[in-house]
Amino acid sequence: MRMNNRKTVYNILSDVLDIDISLIDENTGPDNVESWDSFNALMLISEFEEKFKLSFTMKEVEHVNSVKDIIQVLKNKGVEFS
Amino acid sequence: MIKINKDSFIFDDIKEQYPYFYEASTILEDSCFFFKNVLTELKNIGLDYEYCEDICKKGFSLSDNNFGKYYENLHSLVLFSLEFLKLQVRLVKTGKYLYSSFKEVNRYVYNNPDRKLTGPWYMMALYFSQVFWVTHYNVNKFFLEEICKGNKEDGLILEAPSGTGLFISNFLSRNPSWYGTALDLSDSAIEFTRRMVDTFDISEQVGLCKHDFFKYVPSFKYDIVLCGEFLEHLEKPEVALDKLYSFVKDDGFVFLTVAVYASMIDHIYLYKSVEEVREQIKNVGFSIDKELVQNVFKNKGPEDSCTPINYSVIIRK
């Protein structure tokens, strides 16, 4: 399950940002992925909210700057990761 | 709490010359990652720094010359932007705006006691977007070039609704023998406009009128009518276009801006393309003189449908 959640997050990132999943790691973010623009950032949040049945606060959305940040927010909300 | 940690910012090179603009840009850059892209784009289009500094300096004055309030007011633009993006995602997924009637917006937005982004907060966010949203900045430049210059010696101008009052203030400060009316039904808009005209030092040139746009029957017609981002807030925008037609002199013109397929929380009329707006304009008898069509997102064309577009147009009888 823990491994699956990471895979789920990476799959969503790959689909929304239209990048190969092999290029994604915890340091992936708007600084190194051109398609991670303002709209796609919110599209990602929306997909995570739907998939994990939770919601991000505006403050959390403001400070999501990398995959690592996303995973941290999800962990804080009880989603388990390996 | 104000806490800025970064070592370098996009506008470090103009820090000394334009301190108010610089402070504002660093606050935004530090607050949310996507403002870094926005500020880079603004830098690349060749900003009029004098204008931006003036707007930010006035923004500081509107924040009671208090840096904490300046920070909070700028941060309201971050929340405003995030809310737009979040609702834009929803629009793409559902094909609908969140609300479809004025009654709903009135209840869940304007009169919602739990909502922060209303009244003065909303006004400040809108005000700072005139510099820090690329599309709004470009509309302002278009307005200053096309509307504020080359006018006859004196005349009458109406801004309805006045919103922040920035358009009419910019105009009257550059055309000192003109007189204007700023009309709005909202208490917070009228109060903000009052503060705006004071900040521009043009209070002798403008009358503030708290009145319903649809019931307003002026005793004279205007040379110029300004109407910024209003139609998308209405259930029947054609009725507003008819009113604009009645407000303007036969040889006058209207400066109109419209948000197309852009999901702000209080937008209820969903234009899916610029062509829909043009048709409504022509149907009430106006002709299109000059327009500025801007896509909000870089990877789309200005005439694409179902993508957010900022449309500015000068229309004549």
Coordinates of C-alpha atoms in Angstrom, one line a residue:
Chain A
M1 CA 0.0 0.0 0.0
R2 CA 2.8 2.4 1.0
M3 CA 4.7 1.7 -2.2
N4 CA 1.4 2.0 -4.2
N5 CA 0.7 5.5 -2.8
R6 CA 4.1 6.7 -4.1
K7 CA 3.4 5.1 -7.5
T8 CA -0.1 6.7 -7.5
V9 CA 1.5 10.1 -6.8
Y10 CA 4.1 9.6 -9.5
N11 CA 1.5 8.4 -12.0
I12 CA -0.6 11.5 -11.4
L13 CA 2.4 13.8 -11.8
S14 CA 3.3 12.0 -15.1
D15 CA -0.2 12.3 -16.5
V16 CA -0.8 15.9 -15.5
L17 CA 2.6 17.2 -16.4
D18 CA 3.0 15.0 -19.4
I19 CA 6.5 13.8 -18.5
D20 CA 8.0 10.3 -18.3
I21 CA 7.5 8.7 -14.9
S22 CA 11.2 7.7 -14.8
L23 CA 12.1 11.4 -14.7
I24 CA 10.2 11.9 -11.4
D25 CA 11.8 11.9 -8.0
E26 CA 11.3 13.8 -4.8
N27 CA 13.3 16.8 -6.1
T28 CA 11.0 17.2 -9.1
G29 CA 9.3 20.6 -9.0
P30 CA 8.3 23.7 -10.9
D31 CA 12.0 24.8 -11.1
N32 CA 13.0 21.7 -13.2
V33 CA 9.8 20.8 -15.0
E34 CA 8.5 23.4 -17.5
S35 CA 5.0 22.1 -17.6
W36 CA 4.6 22.5 -13.8
D37 CA 3.0 25.9 -14.3
S38 CA 0.4 27.6 -12.1
F39 CA -2.5 25.9 -13.7
N40 CA -1.0 22.4 -13.7
A41 CA 0.0 22.9 -10.1
L42 CA -3.6 23.4 -9.1
M43 CA -4.6 20.5 -11.4
L44 CA -2.2 18.3 -9.5
I45 CA -3.7 19.3 -6.2
S46 CA -7.2 18.6 -7.5
E47 CA -6.1 15.1 -8.7
F48 CA -4.5 14.3 -5.3
E49 CA -7.6 15.6 -3.5
E50 CA -9.8 13.4 -5.5
K51 CA -7.6 10.3 -5.4
F52 CA -6.9 10.4 -1.7
K53 CA -10.2 11.9 -0.6
L54 CA -8.8 14.9 1.2
S55 CA -8.3 18.6 0.7
F56 CA -5.3 20.9 0.7
T57 CA -5.6 24.3 2.5
M58 CA -4.6 27.4 0.6
K59 CA -1.5 27.7 2.8
E60 CA -0.5 24.2 1.8
V61 CA -1.1 24.9 -1.8
E62 CA 1.1 28.1 -1.6
H63 CA 4.1 26.2 -0.3
V64 CA 4.1 23.1 -2.5
N65 CA 7.4 23.5 -4.4
S66 CA 8.4 19.9 -5.1
V67 CA 7.2 16.3 -5.1
K68 CA 8.8 16.1 -1.6
D69 CA 6.5 18.8 -0.4
I70 CA 3.5 17.1 -1.9
I71 CA 4.4 13.8 -0.2
Q72 CA 4.9 15.6 3.1
V73 CA 1.4 17.3 3.0
L74 CA -0.1 13.9 2.1
K75 CA 1.8 12.2 5.0
N76 CA 0.5 14.9 7.4
K77 CA -3.0 14.0 6.3
G78 CA -2.5 10.3 7.0
V79 CA -1.5 9.0 3.7
E80 CA 1.3 6.4 4.2
F81 CA 4.5 6.3 2.1
S82 CA 7.5 4.0 2.1
Chain B
M1 CA 4.4 37.4 10.1
I2 CA 6.8 38.9 7.5
K3 CA 9.7 36.6 6.8
I4 CA 11.7 36.8 3.6
N5 CA 14.6 34.4 3.5
K6 CA 15.8 34.2 -0.1
D7 CA 19.3 35.4 -1.1
S8 CA 18.3 36.8 -4.4
F9 CA 15.1 38.0 -6.2
I10 CA 14.2 38.6 -9.8
F11 CA 14.1 42.4 -9.5
D12 CA 17.3 42.8 -7.4
D13 CA 18.8 45.0 -10.2
I14 CA 16.2 47.8 -9.7
K15 CA 16.0 47.6 -5.9
E16 CA 17.4 51.1 -5.3
Q17 CA 15.5 53.0 -8.1
Y18 CA 12.0 51.4 -7.4
P19 CA 11.8 50.4 -3.8
Y20 CA 8.0 50.1 -3.5
F21 CA 7.7 47.9 -6.5
Y22 CA 10.8 45.9 -5.5
E23 CA 9.3 45.2 -2.0
A24 CA 6.0 44.2 -3.5
S25 CA 7.7 41.8 -6.0
T26 CA 9.8 40.2 -3.4
I27 CA 6.8 39.6 -1.1
L28 CA 5.0 37.9 -4.0
E29 CA 8.0 35.9 -5.2
D30 CA 8.6 34.6 -1.7
S31 CA 4.9 33.8 -1.0
C32 CA 4.1 31.4 -3.8
F33 CA 6.3 29.6 -6.4
F34 CA 4.3 30.6 -9.5
F35 CA 4.8 34.3 -9.0
K36 CA 8.5 33.6 -9.8
N37 CA 7.3 32.7 -13.4
V38 CA 4.9 35.7 -13.5
L39 CA 7.6 38.2 -12.4
T40 CA 10.1 36.7 -14.9
E41 CA 7.5 37.2 -17.7
L42 CA 6.8 40.7 -16.5
K43 CA 10.5 41.5 -16.6
N44 CA 10.8 40.1 -20.1
I45 CA 8.0 42.2 -21.5
G46 CA 9.8 45.4 -20.6
L47 CA 7.9 46.9 -17.7
D48 CA 7.2 50.5 -17.3
Y49 CA 9.0 50.7 -13.9
E50 CA 7.9 54.3 -13.3
Y51 CA 4.3 53.4 -13.6
C52 CA 4.7 50.2 -11.5
E53 CA 6.5 52.1 -8.8
D54 CA 3.8 54.7 -8.8
I55 CA 1.0 52.1 -8.4
C56 CA 2.9 50.3 -5.7
K57 CA 3.7 53.5 -3.9
K58 CA 0.0 54.4 -4.0
G59 CA -0.8 50.8 -2.8
F60 CA 1.4 51.5 0.2
S61 CA -0.5 54.7 0.8
L62 CA -3.8 52.7 0.5
S63 CA -2.3 50.4 3.1
D64 CA -2.1 53.4 5.5
N65 CA 1.7 53.6 4.9
N66 CA 2.1 50.5 7.1
F67 CA 4.4 47.7 5.9
G68 CA 2.5 45.0 7.7
K69 CA -0.7 46.0 5.9
Y70 CA 1.1 46.3 2.6
Y71 CA 2.3 42.8 3.1
E72 CA -1.2 41.5 3.9
N73 CA -2.8 43.4 1.0
L74 CA -0.2 41.9 -1.4
H75 CA -0.8 38.5 0.1
S76 CA -4.5 38.9 -0.7
L77 CA -3.4 38.8 -4.4
V78 CA -1.8 35.4 -3.8
L79 CA -5.0 34.1 -2.3
F80 CA -7.0 35.7 -5.1
S81 CA -4.7 34.0 -7.7
L82 CA -4.8 30.6 -6.1
E83 CA -8.6 30.8 -5.8
F84 CA -8.9 31.6 -9.5
L85 CA -6.6 28.7 -10.5
K86 CA -8.4 26.3 -8.3
L87 CA -11.8 27.3 -9.7
Q88 CA -10.3 27.2 -13.3
V89 CA -9.4 23.6 -12.7
R90 CA -13.0 23.0 -11.6
L91 CA -14.3 24.8 -14.7
V92 CA -12.1 22.6 -17.0
K93 CA -13.5 19.5 -15.3
T94 CA -17.2 20.5 -15.1
G95 CA -17.6 23.0 -17.9
K96 CA -19.5 25.3 -15.5
Y97 CA -18.8 28.2 -13.2
L98 CA -19.3 27.5 -9.5
Y99 CA -22.4 29.8 -9.4
S100 CA -24.9 30.7 -12.1
S101 CA -27.1 33.4 -10.5
F102 CA -26.5 36.7 -8.8
K103 CA -28.6 35.4 -5.9
E104 CA -26.1 32.6 -5.2
V105 CA -23.1 34.9 -5.5
N106 CA -24.6 37.4 -3.2
R107 CA -25.3 34.8 -0.6
Y108 CA -22.2 32.6 -0.8
V109 CA -19.6 35.2 -1.8
Y110 CA -20.5 38.8 -1.1
N111 CA -22.4 38.2 2.1
N112 CA -20.5 35.2 3.4
P113 CA -19.1 36.2 6.9
D114 CA -16.5 33.3 6.7
R115 CA -15.0 34.6 3.5
K116 CA -11.8 36.8 3.8
L117 CA -11.5 37.7 0.1
T118 CA -14.4 40.2 0.1
G119 CA -14.8 43.9 0.4
P120 CA -11.5 45.8 0.9
W121 CA -9.4 42.6 0.6
Y122 CA -10.9 41.8 -2.7
M123 CA -10.4 45.4 -3.8
M124 CA -6.7 45.3 -2.8
A125 CA -6.1 42.0 -4.6
L126 CA -7.7 43.5 -7.7
Y127 CA -5.7 46.7 -7.4
F128 CA -2.3 44.9 -7.1
S129 CA -3.3 42.5 -10.0
Q130 CA -3.1 45.6 -12.2
V131 CA 0.7 45.4 -11.9
F132 CA 1.4 41.8 -11.0
W133 CA -0.9 39.9 -13.4
V134 CA 0.6 40.1 -16.9
T135 CA -2.8 40.4 -18.6
H136 CA -4.0 43.1 -16.3
Y137 CA -0.7 45.0 -16.6
N138 CA -1.1 44.9 -20.4
V139 CA -4.7 46.1 -20.2
N140 CA -3.5 49.1 -18.2
K141 CA -0.8 49.9 -20.7
F142 CA -3.4 49.6 -23.5
F143 CA -5.7 51.9 -21.5
L144 CA -3.0 54.5 -20.9
E145 CA -1.9 54.5 -24.5
E146 CA -5.3 54.3 -26.3
I147 CA -7.7 56.0 -23.9
C148 CA -5.7 58.5 -21.8
K149 CA -3.8 60.2 -24.6
G150 CA -4.8 62.5 -27.5
N151 CA -8.2 63.5 -26.0
K152 CA -10.0 66.9 -26.6
E153 CA -9.3 69.6 -24.0
D154 CA -12.3 68.7 -21.7
G155 CA -15.1 66.3 -21.5
L156 CA -17.1 63.9 -19.4
I157 CA -16.2 60.3 -18.4
L158 CA -18.1 57.6 -16.5
E159 CA -16.7 54.5 -14.9
A160 CA -19.4 52.0 -14.3
P161 CA -19.0 50.0 -12.2
S162 CA -16.0 51.8 -10.7
G163 CA -14.5 48.8 -8.9
T164 CA -11.2 50.0 -7.6
G165 CA -11.5 53.3 -9.5
L166 CA -8.0 52.9 -11.0
F167 CA -9.1 53.4 -14.6
I168 CA -11.0 56.7 -14.0
S169 CA -8.2 57.9 -11.6
N170 CA -5.5 57.2 -14.2
F171 CA -7.6 59.0 -16.8
L172 CA -8.5 62.1 -14.9
S173 CA -5.0 62.6 -13.5
R174 CA -3.8 62.7 -17.1
N175 CA -6.7 64.8 -18.4
P176 CA -7.0 67.6 -15.8
S177 CA -9.9 69.5 -17.4
W178 CA -12.1 66.5 -17.7
Y179 CA -14.8 65.6 -15.1
G180 CA -16.0 62.1 -14.2
T181 CA -18.5 60.0 -12.4
A182 CA -17.6 56.8 -10.6
L183 CA -20.7 54.6 -10.2
D184 CA -20.9 51.5 -8.1
L185 CA -23.6 49.7 -6.0
S186 CA -21.0 48.2 -3.7
D187 CA -20.1 50.1 -0.5
S188 CA -16.6 48.7 -0.5
A189 CA -16.1 49.7 -4.1
I190 CA -17.3 53.2 -3.5
E191 CA -15.1 53.5 -0.4
F192 CA -12.1 52.1 -2.2
T193 CA -12.7 54.5 -5.2
R194 CA -12.9 57.4 -2.7
R195 CA -9.6 56.5 -1.3
M196 CA -8.2 56.0 -4.8
V197 CA -9.2 59.5 -6.1
D198 CA -7.8 61.0 -2.9
T199 CA -4.5 59.2 -3.5
F200 CA -4.4 60.4 -7.0
D201 CA -5.4 63.9 -5.8
I202 CA -8.3 64.2 -8.2
S203 CA -11.2 64.4 -5.9
E204 CA -12.3 67.8 -7.4
Q205 CA -12.7 66.2 -10.8
V206 CA -14.9 63.2 -9.8
G207 CA -18.3 62.5 -8.3
L208 CA -18.9 59.3 -6.5
C209 CA -22.3 57.7 -7.1
K210 CA -23.5 54.7 -5.1
H211 CA -26.2 53.6 -7.4
D212 CA -27.5 50.5 -9.3
F213 CA -26.0 50.4 -12.7
F214 CA -29.3 49.2 -14.2
K215 CA -31.3 52.0 -12.7
Y216 CA -28.9 54.8 -13.4
V217 CA -30.3 57.4 -15.7
P218 CA -27.8 60.3 -16.1
S219 CA -29.1 63.7 -17.0
F220 CA -26.4 63.9 -19.7
K221 CA -24.4 61.6 -21.9
Y222 CA -20.7 60.9 -21.5
D223 CA -17.8 61.2 -24.0
I224 CA -16.1 58.1 -22.6
V225 CA -17.6 55.3 -20.6
L226 CA -15.3 52.7 -18.9
C227 CA -16.6 49.3 -18.0
G228 CA -14.1 46.9 -16.6
E229 CA -14.8 43.1 -16.1
F230 CA -18.5 43.5 -15.4
L231 CA -20.4 41.6 -18.0
E232 CA -19.2 38.2 -16.7
H233 CA -20.8 39.0 -13.3
L234 CA -24.3 39.2 -14.8
E235 CA -27.0 36.8 -15.7
K236 CA -27.9 38.9 -18.8
P237 CA -24.9 40.9 -20.0
E238 CA -26.8 42.1 -23.1
V239 CA -28.9 44.3 -20.8
A240 CA -25.8 46.0 -19.5
L241 CA -24.5 46.6 -23.0
D242 CA -27.8 48.3 -23.8
K243 CA -27.3 50.5 -20.8
L244 CA -23.7 51.4 -21.9
Y245 CA -25.1 52.3 -25.3
S246 CA -27.5 54.7 -23.6
F247 CA -24.8 56.3 -21.4
V248 CA -22.4 57.3 -24.2
K249 CA -22.7 60.3 -26.7
D250 CA -23.1 59.5 -30.4
D251 CA -19.5 60.5 -31.1
G252 CA -18.2 59.0 -27.8
F253 CA -16.9 55.5 -27.1
V254 CA -16.8 52.8 -24.5
F255 CA -13.7 51.0 -23.1
L256 CA -14.8 47.5 -22.2
T257 CA -12.9 44.6 -20.6
V258 CA -14.4 41.1 -20.3
A259 CA -13.1 37.9 -18.8
V260 CA -13.8 35.0 -21.1
Y261 CA -13.8 31.4 -19.6
A262 CA -12.1 32.7 -16.5
S263 CA -13.4 31.2 -13.3
M264 CA -13.3 33.8 -10.6
I265 CA -15.7 32.9 -7.8
D266 CA -18.3 35.6 -8.6
H267 CA -18.3 35.1 -12.4
I268 CA -21.7 33.7 -13.5
Y269 CA -22.0 34.3 -17.2
L270 CA -19.7 31.8 -19.0
Y271 CA -18.3 33.2 -22.3
K272 CA -16.6 30.4 -24.0
S273 CA -14.9 32.5 -26.7
V274 CA -14.1 36.1 -27.6
E275 CA -16.4 35.8 -30.6
E276 CA -19.4 35.4 -28.2
V277 CA -18.6 38.8 -26.7
R278 CA -18.1 40.4 -30.1
E279 CA -21.5 39.2 -31.2
Q280 CA -23.3 40.7 -28.2
I281 CA -21.4 44.0 -28.7
K282 CA -22.6 44.1 -32.3
N283 CA -26.1 43.0 -31.5
V284 CA -26.8 46.1 -29.4
G285 CA -25.5 48.4 -32.2
F286 CA -21.9 49.1 -31.3
S287 CA -19.0 48.7 -33.7
I288 CA -15.6 47.5 -32.7
D289 CA -12.8 50.0 -33.0
K290 CA -9.7 48.4 -31.5
E291 CA -9.2 45.4 -29.3
L292 CA -6.6 43.6 -27.2
V293 CA -7.0 39.8 -26.9
Q294 CA -4.8 38.1 -24.4
N295 CA -4.6 34.5 -23.4
V296 CA -4.0 34.0 -19.7
F297 CA -2.0 30.8 -20.2
K298 CA 1.0 30.9 -22.6
N299 CA 0.4 27.6 -24.4
K300 CA -2.9 28.7 -26.0
G301 CA -3.9 31.0 -28.9
P302 CA -6.1 34.2 -28.2
E303 CA -8.9 32.9 -30.4
D304 CA -9.0 29.4 -28.8
S305 CA -12.2 28.5 -27.1
C306 CA -12.5 27.2 -23.6
T307 CA -9.4 28.8 -22.3
P308 CA -9.2 31.9 -20.1
I309 CA -8.9 35.1 -22.1
N310 CA -8.7 38.7 -21.1
Y311 CA -10.5 40.8 -23.8
S312 CA -10.3 44.6 -23.9
V313 CA -12.1 46.5 -26.6
I314 CA -12.9 50.1 -27.6
I315 CA -16.4 50.2 -29.0
R316 CA -18.4 53.0 -30.7
K317 CA -21.9 53.7 -31.8

